[in-house]
CSV table of C-alpha atoms in Angstrom, one decimal:
chain,number,residue,atom,x,y,z
F,1,MET,CA,1.2,-98.9,165.5
F,2,GLU,CA,0.5,-96.2,168.3
F,3,PRO,CA,-0.6,-92.9,167.6
F,4,SER,CA,2.1,-90.0,168.2
F,5,THR,CA,1.9,-88.2,171.4
F,6,LYS,CA,4.0,-84.9,170.7
F,7,THR,CA,4.0,-82.4,173.2
F,8,ILE,CA,3.4,-78.7,172.3
F,9,GLU,CA,4.9,-76.6,174.7
F,10,ILE,CA,3.3,-73.2,175.3
F,11,PRO,CA,5.3,-70.6,176.8
F,12,VAL,CA,3.8,-69.5,180.4
F,13,ARG,CA,3.2,-65.7,180.3
F,14,ARG,CA,2.4,-64.0,183.8
F,15,HIS,CA,0.7,-60.6,183.7
F,16,ARG,CA,2.6,-58.2,185.7
F,17,PHE,CA,0.1,-55.4,186.9
F,18,THR,CA,0.4,-51.7,186.9
F,19,VAL,CA,0.0,-49.7,190.1
F,20,GLU,CA,-3.4,-48.3,188.5
F,21,GLU,CA,-4.6,-51.7,187.6
F,22,TYR,CA,-4.0,-52.9,191.2
F,23,HIS,CA,-5.7,-49.6,192.4
F,24,ARG,CA,-8.8,-50.4,190.2
F,25,MET,CA,-8.8,-54.1,191.8
F,26,GLY,CA,-8.8,-52.7,195.3
F,27,GLU,CA,-11.6,-50.2,194.3
F,28,ALA,CA,-13.7,-53.0,192.5
F,29,GLY,CA,-13.8,-55.0,195.9
F,30,ILE,CA,-11.2,-57.8,195.0
F,31,PHE,CA,-9.1,-56.9,198.2
F,32,SER,CA,-10.9,-56.2,201.4
F,33,GLU,CA,-9.5,-53.3,203.7
F,34,ASP,CA,-8.1,-56.3,206.2
F,35,ASP,CA,-6.1,-57.8,203.1
F,36,ARG,CA,-2.3,-57.1,203.7
F,37,VAL,CA,-1.2,-57.2,200.0
F,38,GLU,CA,1.6,-55.3,198.4
F,39,LEU,CA,2.4,-55.0,194.5
F,40,VAL,CA,6.0,-56.2,193.8
F,41,GLU,CA,7.5,-55.8,190.4
F,42,GLY,CA,3.7,-56.4,189.2
F,43,GLU,CA,3.0,-59.6,191.4
F,44,ILE,CA,0.5,-59.1,194.2
F,45,VAL,CA,2.3,-60.3,197.1
F,46,GLU,CA,0.4,-61.4,200.2
F,47,MET,CA,2.4,-59.8,203.3
F,48,THR,CA,3.2,-61.9,206.4
F,49,PRO,CA,1.2,-61.5,209.7
F,50,ILE,CA,2.5,-59.2,212.3
F,51,GLY,CA,3.3,-60.6,215.6
F,52,TRP,CA,3.9,-58.8,219.1
F,53,ARG,CA,7.5,-58.1,218.8
F,54,HIS,CA,7.1,-56.6,215.2
F,55,ALA,CA,4.2,-54.2,216.4
F,56,GLU,CA,5.9,-53.1,219.2
F,57,THR,CA,9.0,-52.6,217.2
F,58,VAL,CA,7.1,-50.3,214.9
F,59,THR,CA,5.7,-48.7,217.5
F,60,GLY,CA,8.6,-47.7,219.5
F,61,LEU,CA,10.2,-46.5,216.2
F,62,THR,CA,7.3,-44.3,215.5
F,63,ARG,CA,7.7,-42.8,218.8
F,64,THR,CA,11.0,-42.4,218.5
F,65,LEU,CA,11.5,-40.8,215.3
F,66,LEU,CA,8.5,-38.6,216.0
F,67,GLU,CA,10.3,-37.1,219.0
F,68,ILE,CA,13.7,-36.8,217.4
F,69,GLY,CA,12.7,-35.1,214.1
F,70,GLY,CA,9.0,-35.0,213.7
F,71,SER,CA,9.3,-31.3,212.6
F,72,HIS,CA,11.8,-31.9,209.9
F,73,TYR,CA,10.3,-35.0,208.2
F,74,ASP,CA,6.7,-36.9,208.3
F,75,VAL,CA,6.6,-40.6,209.8
F,76,SER,CA,4.5,-42.7,207.5
F,77,VAL,CA,3.4,-46.0,209.3
F,78,GLN,CA,2.4,-49.4,207.1
F,79,ASN,CA,1.2,-46.5,204.3
F,80,PRO,CA,1.8,-47.2,200.4
F,81,LEU,CA,5.0,-45.9,198.8
F,82,VAL,CA,5.0,-46.2,194.7
F,83,LEU,CA,8.4,-47.2,193.7
F,84,HIS,CA,7.5,-47.2,189.9
F,85,GLU,CA,5.0,-48.2,187.6
F,86,ARG,CA,4.8,-51.7,188.8
F,87,GLY,CA,5.5,-51.5,192.5
F,88,GLU,CA,3.6,-50.3,195.5
F,89,HIS,CA,5.0,-51.6,198.8
F,90,LEU,CA,3.9,-51.2,202.4
F,91,PRO,CA,7.1,-50.5,204.2
F,92,ASP,CA,6.8,-50.6,208.0
F,93,LEU,CA,7.8,-46.8,208.3
F,94,ALA,CA,8.8,-44.2,205.7
F,95,LEU,CA,10.4,-40.9,206.5
F,96,LEU,CA,9.0,-38.3,203.9
F,97,ARG,CA,10.1,-35.4,203.1
F,98,ARG,CA,7.9,-32.6,204.1
F,99,ASP,CA,7.8,-30.5,200.8
F,100,ARG,CA,6.4,-33.4,198.7
F,101,PRO,CA,3.3,-33.2,196.8
F,102,ARG,CA,0.3,-33.9,198.4
F,103,ASP,CA,-1.9,-34.8,195.6
F,104,ARG,CA,-0.9,-38.1,195.2
F,105,LEU,CA,0.6,-41.4,197.1
F,106,PRO,CA,4.4,-40.9,198.0
F,107,ALA,CA,6.8,-41.9,195.8
F,108,ALA,CA,10.3,-43.1,195.8
F,109,GLU,CA,11.9,-39.5,195.6
F,110,ASP,CA,9.9,-38.2,198.5
F,111,VAL,CA,11.3,-40.6,201.0
F,112,LEU,CA,14.5,-40.1,203.3
F,113,VAL,CA,14.6,-43.4,204.7
F,114,VAL,CA,12.3,-46.5,204.4
F,115,VAL,CA,12.4,-49.0,207.3
F,116,GLU,CA,11.5,-52.7,207.4
F,117,VAL,CA,11.1,-54.7,210.8
F,118,ALA,CA,11.3,-58.5,209.9
F,119,ASP,CA,11.3,-61.7,211.6
F,120,SER,CA,9.9,-64.3,209.5
F,121,SER,CA,10.1,-62.2,206.4
F,122,LEU,CA,13.9,-61.3,206.9
F,123,ARG,CA,15.3,-63.2,203.7
F,124,TYR,CA,12.5,-61.9,201.5
F,125,ASP,CA,12.9,-58.2,202.6
F,126,ARG,CA,16.7,-58.2,202.5
F,127,GLU,CA,17.0,-60.3,199.2
F,128,VAL,CA,14.0,-58.4,197.2
F,129,LYS,CA,12.6,-55.3,199.0
F,130,LEU,CA,15.7,-53.7,199.9
F,131,PRO,CA,17.5,-54.1,196.3
F,132,LEU,CA,14.3,-52.6,194.9
F,133,TYR,CA,14.3,-49.6,197.2
F,134,ALA,CA,17.8,-49.2,196.1
F,135,ARG,CA,17.3,-49.2,192.5
F,136,ALA,CA,14.1,-47.1,193.0
F,137,GLY,CA,16.7,-44.3,194.5
F,138,ILE,CA,15.7,-44.1,197.9
F,139,PRO,CA,18.9,-43.1,199.9
F,140,GLU,CA,18.8,-45.1,203.0
F,141,ALA,CA,17.2,-48.3,204.1
F,142,TRP,CA,17.1,-49.8,207.6
F,143,LEU,CA,16.6,-53.4,208.2
F,144,ILE,CA,15.5,-54.1,211.8
F,145,ASP,CA,16.3,-58.0,212.3
F,146,LEU,CA,14.3,-59.2,215.1
F,147,THR,CA,16.0,-62.9,214.8
F,148,ALA,CA,19.2,-61.4,215.6
F,149,ASP,CA,17.9,-58.2,217.4
F,150,ARG,CA,19.9,-55.8,215.6
F,151,ALA,CA,19.7,-53.1,212.9
F,152,GLU,CA,21.2,-52.9,209.5
F,153,VAL,CA,21.5,-49.5,208.1
F,154,TYR,CA,22.1,-49.2,204.3
F,155,SER,CA,22.9,-46.4,201.9
F,156,GLU,CA,24.7,-45.5,198.8
F,157,PRO,CA,22.0,-47.1,196.4
F,158,GLY,CA,22.5,-48.1,192.9
F,159,GLU,CA,21.2,-50.5,190.5
F,160,ARG,CA,22.7,-53.7,192.1
F,161,GLY,CA,21.6,-52.8,195.4
F,162,TYR,CA,22.9,-50.3,198.2
F,163,GLY,CA,26.7,-50.1,198.5
F,164,LYS,CA,27.2,-49.5,201.8
F,165,VAL,CA,26.0,-51.0,205.0
F,166,TYR,CA,26.4,-51.1,208.9
F,167,ARG,CA,25.1,-53.2,211.4
F,168,THR,CA,24.6,-52.7,215.0
F,169,GLY,CA,23.2,-54.8,218.1
F,170,ARG,CA,20.8,-54.0,220.8
F,171,GLY,CA,23.5,-52.3,222.8
F,172,GLY,CA,24.3,-49.7,219.7
F,173,LYS,CA,22.9,-47.0,218.2
F,174,VAL,CA,21.1,-46.5,215.1
F,175,VAL,CA,22.9,-43.3,213.2
F,176,SER,CA,21.4,-42.1,209.9
F,177,ALA,CA,23.9,-41.9,206.8
F,178,THR,CA,21.7,-39.4,205.2
F,179,VAL,CA,19.7,-37.5,207.6
F,180,GLU,CA,21.5,-35.3,209.8
F,181,GLY,CA,21.5,-35.7,213.5
F,182,LEU,CA,19.3,-38.8,213.3
F,183,SER,CA,20.4,-41.3,215.9
F,184,PHE,CA,19.1,-43.7,218.9
F,185,GLY,CA,19.6,-46.1,220.6
F,186,LEU,CA,18.2,-49.7,219.9
F,187,ALA,CA,17.8,-51.2,223.1
F,188,GLY,CA,15.1,-48.7,224.0
F,189,ILE,CA,13.3,-49.6,220.8
F,190,LEU,CA,13.7,-53.7,220.4
F,191,PRO,CA,11.1,-55.6,222.6
F,192,GLU,CA,12.9,-58.6,224.5
F,193,PRO,CA,13.1,-61.7,222.9
F,194,GLU,CA,10.4,-64.3,223.7
Protein backbone atom coordinates (compact mmCIF):
# COMPACT_ATOMS: atom_id res chain seq x y z
CA MET A 1 0.00 0.00 0.00
CA GLU A 2 1.40 3.36 -1.08
CA PRO A 3 1.47 6.29 1.29
CA SER A 4 -1.10 9.04 0.69
CA THR A 5 0.19 11.98 -1.32
CA LYS A 6 -2.42 14.57 -0.60
CA THR A 7 -1.57 18.03 -1.83
CA ILE A 8 -2.29 20.82 0.54
CA GLU A 9 -3.06 24.03 -1.29
CA ILE A 10 -1.94 27.17 0.43
CA PRO A 11 -3.27 30.38 -1.08
CA VAL A 12 -0.62 32.73 -2.40
CA ARG A 13 -0.80 36.14 -0.84
CA ARG A 14 0.91 39.12 -2.37
CA HIS A 15 2.15 41.99 -0.31
CA ARG A 16 1.13 45.23 -1.90
CA PHE A 17 3.36 48.11 -0.89
CA THR A 18 2.16 51.54 0.15
CA VAL A 19 3.75 54.73 -1.14
CA GLU A 20 5.29 55.20 2.32
CA GLU A 21 6.90 51.72 2.23
CA TYR A 22 8.08 52.34 -1.33
CA HIS A 23 9.79 55.56 -0.23
CA ARG A 24 11.42 53.83 2.74
CA MET A 25 12.83 51.20 0.37
CA GLY A 26 14.30 53.99 -1.74
CA GLU A 27 15.79 55.68 1.34
CA ALA A 28 17.30 52.34 2.41
CA GLY A 29 19.10 52.08 -0.94
CA ILE A 30 17.10 49.20 -2.37
CA PHE A 31 16.70 51.19 -5.58
CA SER A 32 19.55 53.08 -7.18
CA GLU A 33 19.10 56.52 -8.71
CA ASP A 34 19.24 54.92 -12.14
CA ASP A 35 16.47 52.38 -11.45
CA ARG A 36 13.36 53.23 -13.47
CA VAL A 37 10.59 51.82 -11.31
CA GLU A 38 7.16 52.97 -10.27
CA LEU A 39 4.54 51.78 -7.80
CA VAL A 40 1.42 50.56 -9.63
CA GLU A 41 -1.43 49.25 -7.50
CA GLY A 42 1.03 48.32 -4.75
CA GLU A 43 3.44 46.46 -7.04
CA ILE A 44 6.88 47.70 -8.01
CA VAL A 45 7.02 47.78 -11.80
CA GLU A 46 10.18 48.17 -13.84
CA MET A 47 9.70 50.66 -16.64
CA THR A 48 10.82 49.98 -20.20
CA PRO A 49 13.98 51.73 -21.44
CA ILE A 50 13.55 55.04 -23.23
CA GLY A 51 14.54 55.06 -26.90
CA TRP A 52 15.60 58.09 -28.94
CA ARG A 53 12.12 58.75 -30.47
CA HIS A 54 10.56 58.63 -26.99
CA ALA A 55 13.18 61.02 -25.59
CA GLU A 56 12.83 63.45 -28.51
CA THR A 57 9.04 63.45 -28.19
CA VAL A 58 9.20 64.23 -24.45
CA THR A 59 11.71 67.02 -25.15
CA GLY A 60 9.52 68.49 -27.91
CA LEU A 61 6.37 68.29 -25.79
CA THR A 62 8.12 69.93 -22.84
CA ARG A 63 9.37 72.82 -24.98
CA THR A 64 5.95 73.31 -26.61
CA LEU A 65 3.97 73.14 -23.37
CA LEU A 66 6.28 75.65 -21.69
CA GLU A 67 6.00 78.03 -24.66
CA ILE A 68 2.20 77.81 -24.78
CA GLY A 69 1.31 78.09 -21.12
CA GLY A 70 4.35 77.92 -18.90
CA SER A 71 3.03 80.86 -16.88
CA HIS A 72 -0.33 79.12 -16.23
CA TYR A 73 0.86 75.67 -15.09
CA ASP A 74 4.03 73.81 -14.18
CA VAL A 75 5.39 71.15 -16.51
CA SER A 76 6.66 68.13 -14.57
CA VAL A 77 8.92 65.84 -16.61
CA GLN A 78 9.20 62.17 -15.60
CA ASN A 79 8.68 63.00 -11.91
CA PRO A 80 6.64 61.15 -9.27
CA LEU A 81 2.89 61.53 -9.16
CA VAL A 82 0.98 60.01 -6.23
CA LEU A 83 -2.38 58.61 -7.34
CA HIS A 84 -3.41 57.02 -4.04
CA GLU A 85 -1.96 55.08 -1.07
CA ARG A 86 -0.59 52.29 -3.30
CA GLY A 87 0.21 54.16 -6.47
CA GLU A 88 3.11 56.44 -7.37
CA HIS A 89 3.61 56.71 -11.12
CA LEU A 90 6.28 58.38 -13.22
CA PRO A 91 4.35 59.80 -16.17
CA ASP A 92 6.39 61.24 -19.00
CA LEU A 93 4.82 64.66 -18.41
CA ALA A 94 2.22 66.21 -16.15
CA LEU A 95 0.77 69.69 -16.29
CA LEU A 96 0.37 70.74 -12.67
CA ARG A 97 -1.73 73.46 -11.10
CA ARG A 98 0.34 76.43 -9.97
CA ASP A 99 -1.64 76.72 -6.72
CA ARG A 100 -0.92 73.17 -5.53
CA PRO A 101 0.71 72.49 -2.13
CA ARG A 102 4.52 72.58 -2.34
CA ASP A 103 5.26 70.54 0.79
CA ARG A 104 4.56 67.12 -0.75
CA LEU A 105 4.81 65.24 -4.04
CA PRO A 106 2.14 66.15 -6.59
CA ALA A 107 -1.07 64.15 -6.26
CA ALA A 108 -3.88 63.40 -8.70
CA GLU A 109 -5.87 66.47 -7.63
CA ASP A 110 -2.91 68.69 -8.60
CA VAL A 111 -2.88 67.51 -12.23
CA LEU A 112 -4.52 69.21 -15.20
CA VAL A 113 -3.17 66.81 -17.86
CA VAL A 114 -1.02 63.68 -17.63
CA VAL A 115 0.98 62.49 -20.66
CA GLU A 116 2.40 59.08 -21.54
CA VAL A 117 4.63 58.66 -24.58
CA ALA A 118 4.51 55.05 -25.71
CA ASP A 119 6.14 52.71 -28.16
CA SER A 120 7.02 49.34 -26.59
CA SER A 121 4.85 50.20 -23.55
CA LEU A 122 1.77 51.14 -25.60
CA ARG A 123 -0.55 48.35 -24.45
CA TYR A 124 0.45 48.73 -20.79
CA ASP A 125 0.02 52.51 -20.87
CA ARG A 126 -3.37 52.29 -22.60
CA GLU A 127 -4.83 49.34 -20.68
CA VAL A 128 -3.32 49.78 -17.20
CA LYS A 129 -2.07 53.30 -16.59
CA LEU A 130 -4.75 55.37 -18.33
CA PRO A 131 -7.63 53.64 -16.48
CA LEU A 132 -5.78 54.27 -13.19
CA TYR A 133 -5.40 57.96 -14.06
CA ALA A 134 -9.14 58.11 -14.82
CA ARG A 135 -10.07 56.41 -11.53
CA ALA A 136 -7.84 58.88 -9.69
CA GLY A 137 -9.89 61.70 -11.25
CA ILE A 138 -7.21 63.25 -13.46
CA PRO A 139 -9.32 65.32 -15.86
CA GLU A 140 -7.33 64.62 -19.01
CA ALA A 141 -4.70 62.17 -20.26
CA TRP A 142 -2.75 62.13 -23.50
CA LEU A 143 -1.25 59.01 -24.99
CA ILE A 144 1.35 59.79 -27.64
CA ASP A 145 1.44 56.59 -29.68
CA LEU A 146 4.80 56.45 -31.45
CA THR A 147 3.90 53.18 -33.19
CA ALA A 148 1.12 54.94 -35.14
CA ASP A 149 2.47 58.53 -35.03
CA ARG A 150 -0.67 59.85 -33.38
CA ALA A 151 -1.99 61.36 -30.19
CA GLU A 152 -4.99 60.16 -28.21
CA VAL A 153 -6.66 62.73 -25.96
CA TYR A 154 -8.77 61.23 -23.16
CA SER A 155 -11.23 63.19 -21.01
CA GLU A 156 -14.28 62.69 -18.78
CA PRO A 157 -12.66 60.43 -16.16
CA GLY A 158 -14.65 57.87 -14.22
CA GLU A 159 -14.39 54.55 -12.41
CA ARG A 160 -14.42 52.60 -15.70
CA GLY A 161 -11.84 54.78 -17.45
CA TYR A 162 -12.13 57.88 -19.59
CA GLY A 163 -15.51 58.44 -21.22
CA LYS A 164 -14.30 60.38 -24.22
CA VAL A 165 -11.32 60.02 -26.58
CA TYR A 166 -10.28 61.65 -29.78
CA ARG A 167 -7.30 60.75 -31.94
CA THR A 168 -5.23 62.85 -34.29
CA GLY A 169 -2.40 61.89 -36.61
CA ARG A 170 0.92 63.51 -37.42
CA GLY A 171 -0.73 66.22 -39.55
CA GLY A 172 -3.39 67.06 -36.94
CA LYS A 173 -3.59 69.15 -33.79
CA VAL A 174 -3.66 68.13 -30.17
CA VAL A 175 -6.42 70.16 -28.55
CA SER A 176 -6.90 69.93 -24.81
CA ALA A 177 -10.41 69.01 -23.76
CA THR A 178 -10.02 70.67 -20.36
CA VAL A 179 -7.28 73.35 -20.48
CA GLU A 180 -8.52 76.40 -22.36
CA GLY A 181 -6.29 77.56 -25.20
CA LEU A 182 -3.98 74.56 -25.08
CA SER A 183 -3.44 73.24 -28.60
CA PHE A 184 -0.52 72.57 -30.92
CA GLY A 185 0.36 70.75 -34.11
CA LEU A 186 1.58 67.20 -33.64
CA ALA A 187 3.96 67.28 -36.63
CA GLY A 188 6.39 69.56 -34.79
CA ILE A 189 6.52 67.19 -31.83
CA LEU A 190 6.91 63.74 -33.39
CA PRO A 191 10.34 62.77 -34.71
CA GLU A 192 10.41 61.06 -38.10
CA PRO A 193 9.77 57.30 -37.98
CA GLU A 194 12.78 54.99 -38.05
